[in-house]
Amino acid sequence: MNASPTPAPARRRLVLIDGSSYLYRAFHALPPLSNEAGEPTGALFGVVNMLRATLNEKPDYVAFVVDAPGPTFRDEMYPQYKANRPPMPDDLRAQVQPMCEIVEALGITILRVPGVEADDVIGTLALRAARDGIDVTISTGDKDFAQLVRSGGDGGGGIALVNTMSGSRLDSEASVVEKFGVPPGRVVDLLALMGDAIDNIPGVDKCGPKTAAKWLNEYGSLDGVIAHADAVKGKIGDNLRAALPRLPLNRALVTINTEVALEQGPADLALRERHVEALRALYARYGFKQALRELDGGAAADAPAAAGDGRVSMRGTEAGHARGAAKPLDGLDPALAAPGEYETVLTREQLEAWVARLRQAGAFAFDTETDGLDPLQARLVGVSLAAEPGRAAYLPLGHDYPGAPAQLDLDAALAALRPLFADPGLRKIGQHGKFDLHVLRRHGVEVAGYADDTMLESFVYNATATRHDMDSLAKRYLGYDTVKYEQVAGKGAKQIAFSQVALEDATRYAAEDADVTLRLHRALGPKLAAEPALERVYREIEMPLVQVLERVEANGVMIDAEELRRQSADLNKRMLAAQQKATELAGRSFNLDSPKQVCALLYEELKLPALVKTPTGQPSANEEALEAIAELHELPRVILEYRGLAKLRSTYTDKLPEMINPHTGRVHTSYHQAGAATGRLASNDPNLQNIPIRTDDGRRIRQAFVAPPGRRIVSCDYSQIELRIMAHLSEDEGLLRAFESGADIHRATAAEVFGKAMDQVSANERRAAKAINFGLMYGMGAFGLARNLGIGRGEAQDYIALYFSRYPGVRDFMERTRQQARERGYVETVFGRRLYLENIHARNAGLRAGAERAAINAPMQGTAADIIKRAMVSIDAWLAERRERALMVLQVHDELVFEADADFVDELIAQATARMAAAAELRVPLVIDSGVGDNWDQAH
DNA sequence: CGAACGTCGTAC
DNA sequence: GACGTACGACGTTCGT
């Protein structure tokens, strides 16, 4: 609570596990699994997972507490105590012993105290530890323990309650009040009134948690309720008066005894070294594969490296939050953590009130709900809106199920919203809003003033976090668990369309989306604003790009499906021939698509040498491996032939025609703006950024990317943009001069490295220089270069050394970059985009080296991404008045593809190349190559 | 039977 | 172990 200037030493932590509770709950919650020997394992499995989760939190002390056989003080007090509980099922009883073995092997102390119930052991230890300043977590499924919860502070530890099966957590008085309606001190009174069927304690008939809490808040305590029992009216009042005599006993029974005499104290419960071999045997016996893997591989998992020099790495702050502090997200505005109130808008009046409220607010968050995930085909089902945290509306417009309430007319409702969305002065906030922009546009609503996108805020703030979806962001930045889509619509075969979801559930889910988006923006906006460089990347590059990408996606690209079908047929013919040949050579049939079967055939049956290994150490059947043995046998070459053909057919010629949108007749990829950590876009559904070009068979596919009659395909691409950026960043004189002169850069490099005149450079020397140029940008070493060029490692090392002696600025730049990564924990692009390197201080040398390579590559790849994004925004602005004449249809990292009227091509090329070249001011010129044709292949 | 993982291969 | 960033097809294994 009280923030001290220097970080306080971490509190010691004790976890008390209610073993019996977990065993029972896991047994009933999980399906009756068994291992290969037929022994039941379901409950065991649940308990083991819970234990592993518990140990991941690295507690200092742990106890696994179970009931000892024999009567306890409660039985003496109340002979019927737990009398209606059935005997333990045999299948569960069989799991008790193995469970204890696993607990022991994990290094956890098992406590079983005769004559004392597990609850009282836990209560006693919890209180003692808290008094000693230890933070206590009680892990149980039993809500009775809520009576012990307290916040830490003033030298005392806190006592928190977690239920790992439901994921719920009570860690403060306030959270208990929120859940039960009464503070921890009144929980026993509440339980006494409610009774407990499981323990055979009858409470007040028809009195549940709500009534009990109401009475307690009215009369202060159980004694107060008893004193005023006559004042309670109605049937339930009679029930209360009938139950009066037993209420004091009830309270005694549910009160956890915290003063039991115990031999052990908290200090005796220190976690011991786990017994790996014993665990391995137990896990193997019961078939716990995941636990086994963790046992074998998990030890290598490094703790995330905190960034050096006291700068706040986002990763670092997260780790800090995660460490079980009482408030999961310190420093968060409490208004952003309060529960929300959501309204279903069904009437004209409600809608008008919301329209007024949104306009009044000057900014609002919105989200659309649809009947599908393809933004170019989905139909609108509803819209949600929020203008202040905690208050949101869901406007259902297409829910259709038996008994669905009447909803506002779609067109009328959109007509009411249209002026809001069209007003550029009214700021709109979304999460992955490109999707919603598509949907709204297709329903006749144009959006202006799309000002903030929380996905992009998160991406620019820390691109390293791989997920930027709303659920993850809410968890990460608000400590908030959202309602999941599956929770309202089901999953798998049982999933229903959102239009079938009951309005109540739909509102809970959809309105929350808008609410959480707004809250996230309130949380992330200031974080971003505190970093001016990042704020600029977000404002000046990413946000303007959203609408541009939306247009590029909506434009789509025309595909000649007939051409692809012809190619598929041709590929198919050749695949069959290759397959027949392979069967002949192998002497039997096998699945050419299965690396496993290929390996078995080549290395075991045919005894060919396995020269290449996969990253997991197994013999590989990849191209390199097959090439290596192609001299020894005909079969590898045939497999390679087959593979090349199969790849083209399955990934491209068969797939692309399937992806044609029936409404537009074109293919619309989706660009993922927060896809690549370096800032590059990623393309999917389908991926149009990896259409083949290097081989003739592959390149033919580009002939199917066409323009309609009277139009042409125009391609403009940056020439050697990443190398130019390397020249800019390194300020290496030789490299700068080479680009200044406009020479062929690989030839110039070869001339420098091999000490020749430009026109004396051989094809082979140029090839080597090109490999060096590219390899360096990826952080490649001598080994990689040697493999790439098929030369010796020593020779490759000589080339690299020679290169660095000719281009010393490049060497210095690379060293500077590595150093910056180590010191600050991140590297940045020319425009200030940052990439944090998680593993830059990893103890594992492989991970660390990988992070260093990424650090070297990211400024170049990322700057190139920034530049083309800026160019896209600029070109799109110019095209705004000329959309009939030309469309931007594809982006492939350093290339933009357009479709244009034949008589507009020259003007387009002039503008596009000029704007691409002007997208950055570097120390070298940006050069753009362009081409025109009837298809993408010709345009290159 | 679907999810997750491993392997392979395409692009820049 | 050894070249950065992606997506996706296919086979296989896992877990429900």
Coordinates of N, CA and C in Angstrom, one line a residue, chain A residues 132-228:
Chain A
D132 N 3.0 -12.8 11.1 CA 4.5 -12.7 10.9 C 4.9 -11.9 9.7
G133 N 3.9 -11.3 9.1 CA 4.2 -10.5 7.9 C 4.4 -11.3 6.6
I134 N 3.9 -12.5 6.6 CA 3.9 -13.3 5.4 C 2.6 -13.2 4.7
D135 N 2.7 -13.0 3.3 CA 1.5 -13.0 2.5 C 1.0 -14.4 2.3
V136 N -0.3 -14.6 2.6 CA -0.8 -15.9 2.5 C -1.8 -16.1 1.4
T137 N -1.7 -17.1 0.7 CA -2.8 -17.5 -0.3 C -3.4 -18.8 0.1
I138 N -4.7 -18.8 0.2 CA -5.4 -20.1 0.5 C -6.0 -20.6 -0.8
S139 N -5.5 -21.8 -1.2 CA -6.0 -22.3 -2.5 C -7.1 -23.3 -2.3
T140 N -8.3 -23.0 -2.6 CA -9.4 -23.9 -2.2 C -10.6 -23.6 -3.1
G141 N -11.5 -24.5 -3.1 CA -12.8 -24.3 -3.8 C -13.9 -24.0 -2.8
D142 N -13.5 -23.9 -1.5 CA -14.5 -23.7 -0.5 C -14.7 -22.2 -0.1
K143 N -15.9 -21.7 -0.3 CA -16.1 -20.3 -0.1 C -16.1 -19.9 1.4
D144 N -16.2 -20.9 2.3 CA -16.2 -20.6 3.7 C -14.9 -19.8 4.1
F145 N -13.9 -20.0 3.4 CA -12.6 -19.4 3.8 C -12.6 -17.9 3.6
A146 N -13.7 -17.4 2.9 CA -13.8 -15.9 2.7 C -13.7 -15.2 4.1
Q147 N -14.1 -15.9 5.1 CA -14.1 -15.2 6.5 C -12.7 -14.8 6.9
L148 N -11.7 -15.4 6.3 CA -10.3 -15.1 6.7 C -9.6 -14.0 5.9
V149 N -10.2 -13.7 4.8 CA -9.6 -12.8 3.8 C -9.3 -11.4 4.5
R150 N -8.1 -10.9 4.3 CA -7.8 -9.6 4.7 C -6.7 -9.0 3.8
S151 N -6.7 -7.7 3.7 CA -5.6 -7.0 2.9 C -4.4 -7.0 3.8
G152 N -3.2 -7.0 3.2 CA -2.0 -6.9 4.0 C -1.7 -5.4 4.3
G153 N -0.7 -5.2 5.1 CA -0.3 -3.8 5.4 C 0.1 -3.7 6.8
D154 N 0.7 -2.6 7.2 CA 1.1 -2.4 8.6 C 1.9 -3.5 9.2
G155 N 2.8 -4.1 8.3 CA 3.6 -5.1 8.8 C 3.0 -6.5 8.8
G156 N 1.7 -6.6 8.7 CA 1.0 -7.8 8.6 C 0.9 -8.3 7.2
G157 N 0.9 -9.6 7.0 CA 0.7 -10.1 5.6 C -0.8 -10.1 5.3
G158 N -1.1 -10.2 4.0 CA -2.5 -10.3 3.6 C -2.9 -11.8 3.5
I159 N -4.2 -12.1 3.6 CA -4.7 -13.4 3.3 C -5.6 -13.4 2.1
A160 N -5.2 -14.1 1.1 CA -6.1 -14.1 -0.1 C -6.6 -15.5 -0.4
L161 N -7.7 -15.5 -1.1 CA -8.3 -16.8 -1.4 C -8.3 -17.0 -3.0
V162 N -7.8 -18.1 -3.4 CA -7.9 -18.3 -4.9 C -8.5 -19.7 -5.1
N163 N -9.2 -19.7 -6.2 CA -9.8 -21.0 -6.7 C -9.2 -21.2 -8.0
T164 N -8.2 -22.1 -8.1 CA -7.6 -22.2 -9.4 C -8.5 -22.9 -10.5
M165 N -9.5 -23.5 -10.0 CA -10.3 -24.2 -11.0 C -11.3 -23.2 -11.7
S166 N -11.8 -22.2 -10.9 CA -12.6 -21.2 -11.5 C -11.9 -20.0 -11.9
G167 N -10.6 -19.9 -11.3 CA -9.8 -18.7 -11.6 C -10.2 -17.5 -10.8
S168 N -11.1 -17.6 -9.8 CA -11.5 -16.5 -9.1 C -10.5 -16.2 -7.9
R169 N -10.5 -15.0 -7.5 CA -9.5 -14.6 -6.5 C -10.2 -13.5 -5.6
L170 N -10.0 -13.7 -4.3 CA -10.5 -12.7 -3.3 C -9.3 -12.3 -2.5
D171 N -8.9 -11.0 -2.6 CA -7.7 -10.7 -1.9 C -7.8 -9.4 -1.1
S172 N -9.0 -9.0 -0.8 CA -9.2 -7.8 0.0 C -10.5 -7.8 0.6
E173 N -10.7 -7.1 1.6 CA -12.0 -7.0 2.2 C -13.0 -6.5 1.2
A174 N -12.6 -5.6 0.4 CA -13.5 -5.0 -0.6 C -14.0 -6.1 -1.6
S175 N -13.1 -7.0 -2.0 CA -13.5 -8.1 -2.9 C -14.4 -9.0 -2.3
V176 N -14.3 -9.3 -1.0 CA -15.3 -10.1 -0.3 C -16.7 -9.5 -0.3
V177 N -16.6 -8.2 0.0 CA -17.9 -7.4 0.0 C -18.6 -7.5 -1.4
E178 N -17.7 -7.4 -2.4 CA -18.3 -7.4 -3.7 C -18.9 -8.7 -4.0
K179 N -18.3 -9.8 -3.5 CA -18.8 -11.1 -3.9 C -19.9 -11.6 -3.0
F180 N -19.8 -11.3 -1.7 CA -20.8 -11.8 -0.8 C -21.8 -10.8 -0.2
G181 N -21.4 -9.5 -0.4 CA -22.3 -8.5 0.1 C -22.0 -8.1 1.5
V182 N -21.1 -8.8 2.1 CA -20.7 -8.5 3.5 C -19.2 -8.7 3.7
P183 N -18.6 -8.0 4.7 CA -17.2 -8.1 4.9 C -16.8 -9.5 5.4
P184 N -15.5 -9.8 5.4 CA -15.0 -11.1 5.9 C -15.5 -11.4 7.3
G185 N -15.6 -10.4 8.1 CA -16.0 -10.7 9.5 C -17.4 -11.1 9.6
R186 N -18.2 -10.9 8.6 CA -19.6 -11.3 8.7 C -19.9 -12.5 7.8
V187 N -18.9 -13.1 7.2 CA -19.1 -14.2 6.4 C -19.7 -15.4 7.2
V188 N -19.2 -15.6 8.4 CA -19.7 -16.7 9.2 C -21.2 -16.5 9.5
D189 N -21.6 -15.3 9.7 CA -23.0 -15.0 10.0 C -23.9 -15.3 8.7
L190 N -23.3 -14.9 7.6 CA -24.0 -15.2 6.3 C -24.2 -16.7 6.1
L191 N -23.1 -17.4 6.4 CA -23.1 -18.9 6.1 C -24.1 -19.5 7.1
A192 N -24.1 -19.0 8.3 CA -25.0 -19.6 9.3 C -26.5 -19.4 8.9
L193 N -26.8 -18.3 8.3 CA -28.2 -18.1 7.8 C -28.5 -18.9 6.6
M194 N -27.5 -19.1 5.7 CA -27.7 -19.8 4.4 C -27.7 -21.3 4.7
G195 N -26.9 -21.7 5.7 CA -26.7 -23.2 5.9 C -25.8 -23.7 4.8
D196 N -25.5 -25.0 4.9 CA -24.6 -25.7 3.9 C -25.0 -27.1 3.7
A197 N -25.6 -27.3 2.5 CA -26.2 -28.6 2.2 C -25.1 -29.7 2.3
I198 N -23.9 -29.4 1.8 CA -22.8 -30.4 1.7 C -22.5 -30.9 3.1
D199 N -22.4 -30.0 4.0 CA -22.0 -30.4 5.4 C -23.2 -30.7 6.2
N200 N -24.4 -30.8 5.6 CA -25.6 -31.1 6.3 C -25.9 -30.1 7.4
I201 N -25.7 -28.8 7.2 CA -26.1 -27.8 8.1 C -27.3 -27.1 7.6
P202 N -28.5 -27.3 8.1 CA -29.6 -26.6 7.6 C -29.6 -25.1 8.0
G203 N -29.8 -24.2 7.1 CA -29.9 -22.8 7.4 C -31.4 -22.4 7.5
V204 N -31.6 -21.1 7.2 CA -33.0 -20.6 7.1 C -33.5 -21.0 5.7
D205 N -34.7 -21.6 5.7 CA -35.3 -22.1 4.5 C -35.5 -20.9 3.5
K206 N -35.2 -21.1 2.3 CA -35.4 -20.1 1.2 C -34.5 -18.9 1.4
C207 N -33.5 -19.0 2.3 CA -32.6 -17.8 2.5 C -31.3 -18.1 1.8
G208 N -31.0 -17.4 0.7 CA -29.8 -17.5 0.0 C -28.8 -16.4 0.3
P209 N -27.8 -16.3 -0.4 CA -26.8 -15.2 -0.1 C -27.3 -13.8 -0.2
K210 N -28.3 -13.6 -1.1 CA -28.8 -12.2 -1.2 C -29.6 -11.8 0.0
T211 N -30.5 -12.7 0.4 CA -31.3 -12.4 1.6 C -30.5 -12.3 2.8
A212 N -29.6 -13.2 3.0 CA -28.7 -13.2 4.2 C -28.0 -11.9 4.3
A213 N -27.4 -11.5 3.1 CA -26.6 -10.2 3.1 C -27.5 -9.0 3.4
K214 N -28.7 -9.1 2.9 CA -29.6 -8.0 3.1 C -29.9 -7.8 4.6
W215 N -30.3 -8.9 5.2 CA -30.5 -8.9 6.7 C -29.3 -8.4 7.5
L216 N -28.2 -8.9 7.1 CA -27.0 -8.6 7.9 C -26.7 -7.1 7.8
N217 N -26.9 -6.6 6.6 CA -26.6 -5.1 6.4 C -27.7 -4.3 7.1
E218 N -28.9 -4.9 7.2 CA -29.9 -4.1 7.9 C -29.7 -4.1 9.4
Y219 N -29.3 -5.3 10.0 CA -29.3 -5.4 11.4 C -27.9 -5.6 12.0
G220 N -26.9 -5.5 11.1 CA -25.5 -5.4 11.6 C -24.8 -6.7 11.8
S221 N -25.5 -7.7 12.3 CA -24.8 -9.0 12.6 C -25.8 -10.1 12.8
L222 N -25.4 -11.3 12.9 CA -26.3 -12.4 13.2 C -27.1 -12.2 14.4
D223 N -26.4 -11.7 15.5 CA -27.1 -11.4 16.7 C -28.2 -10.3 16.5
G224 N -27.9 -9.3 15.7 CA -28.8 -8.3 15.4 C -30.0 -8.9 14.6
V225 N -29.8 -9.8 13.7 CA -30.9 -10.5 13.0 C -31.7 -11.3 13.9
I226 N -31.1 -12.0 14.8 CA -31.8 -12.8 15.8 C -32.7 -11.9 16.6
A227 N -32.1 -10.8 17.1 CA -32.9 -9.9 17.9 C -34.1 -9.2 17.2
H228 N -34.0 -9.1 15.9 CA -35.1 -8.4 15.2 C -35.8 -9.4 14.3

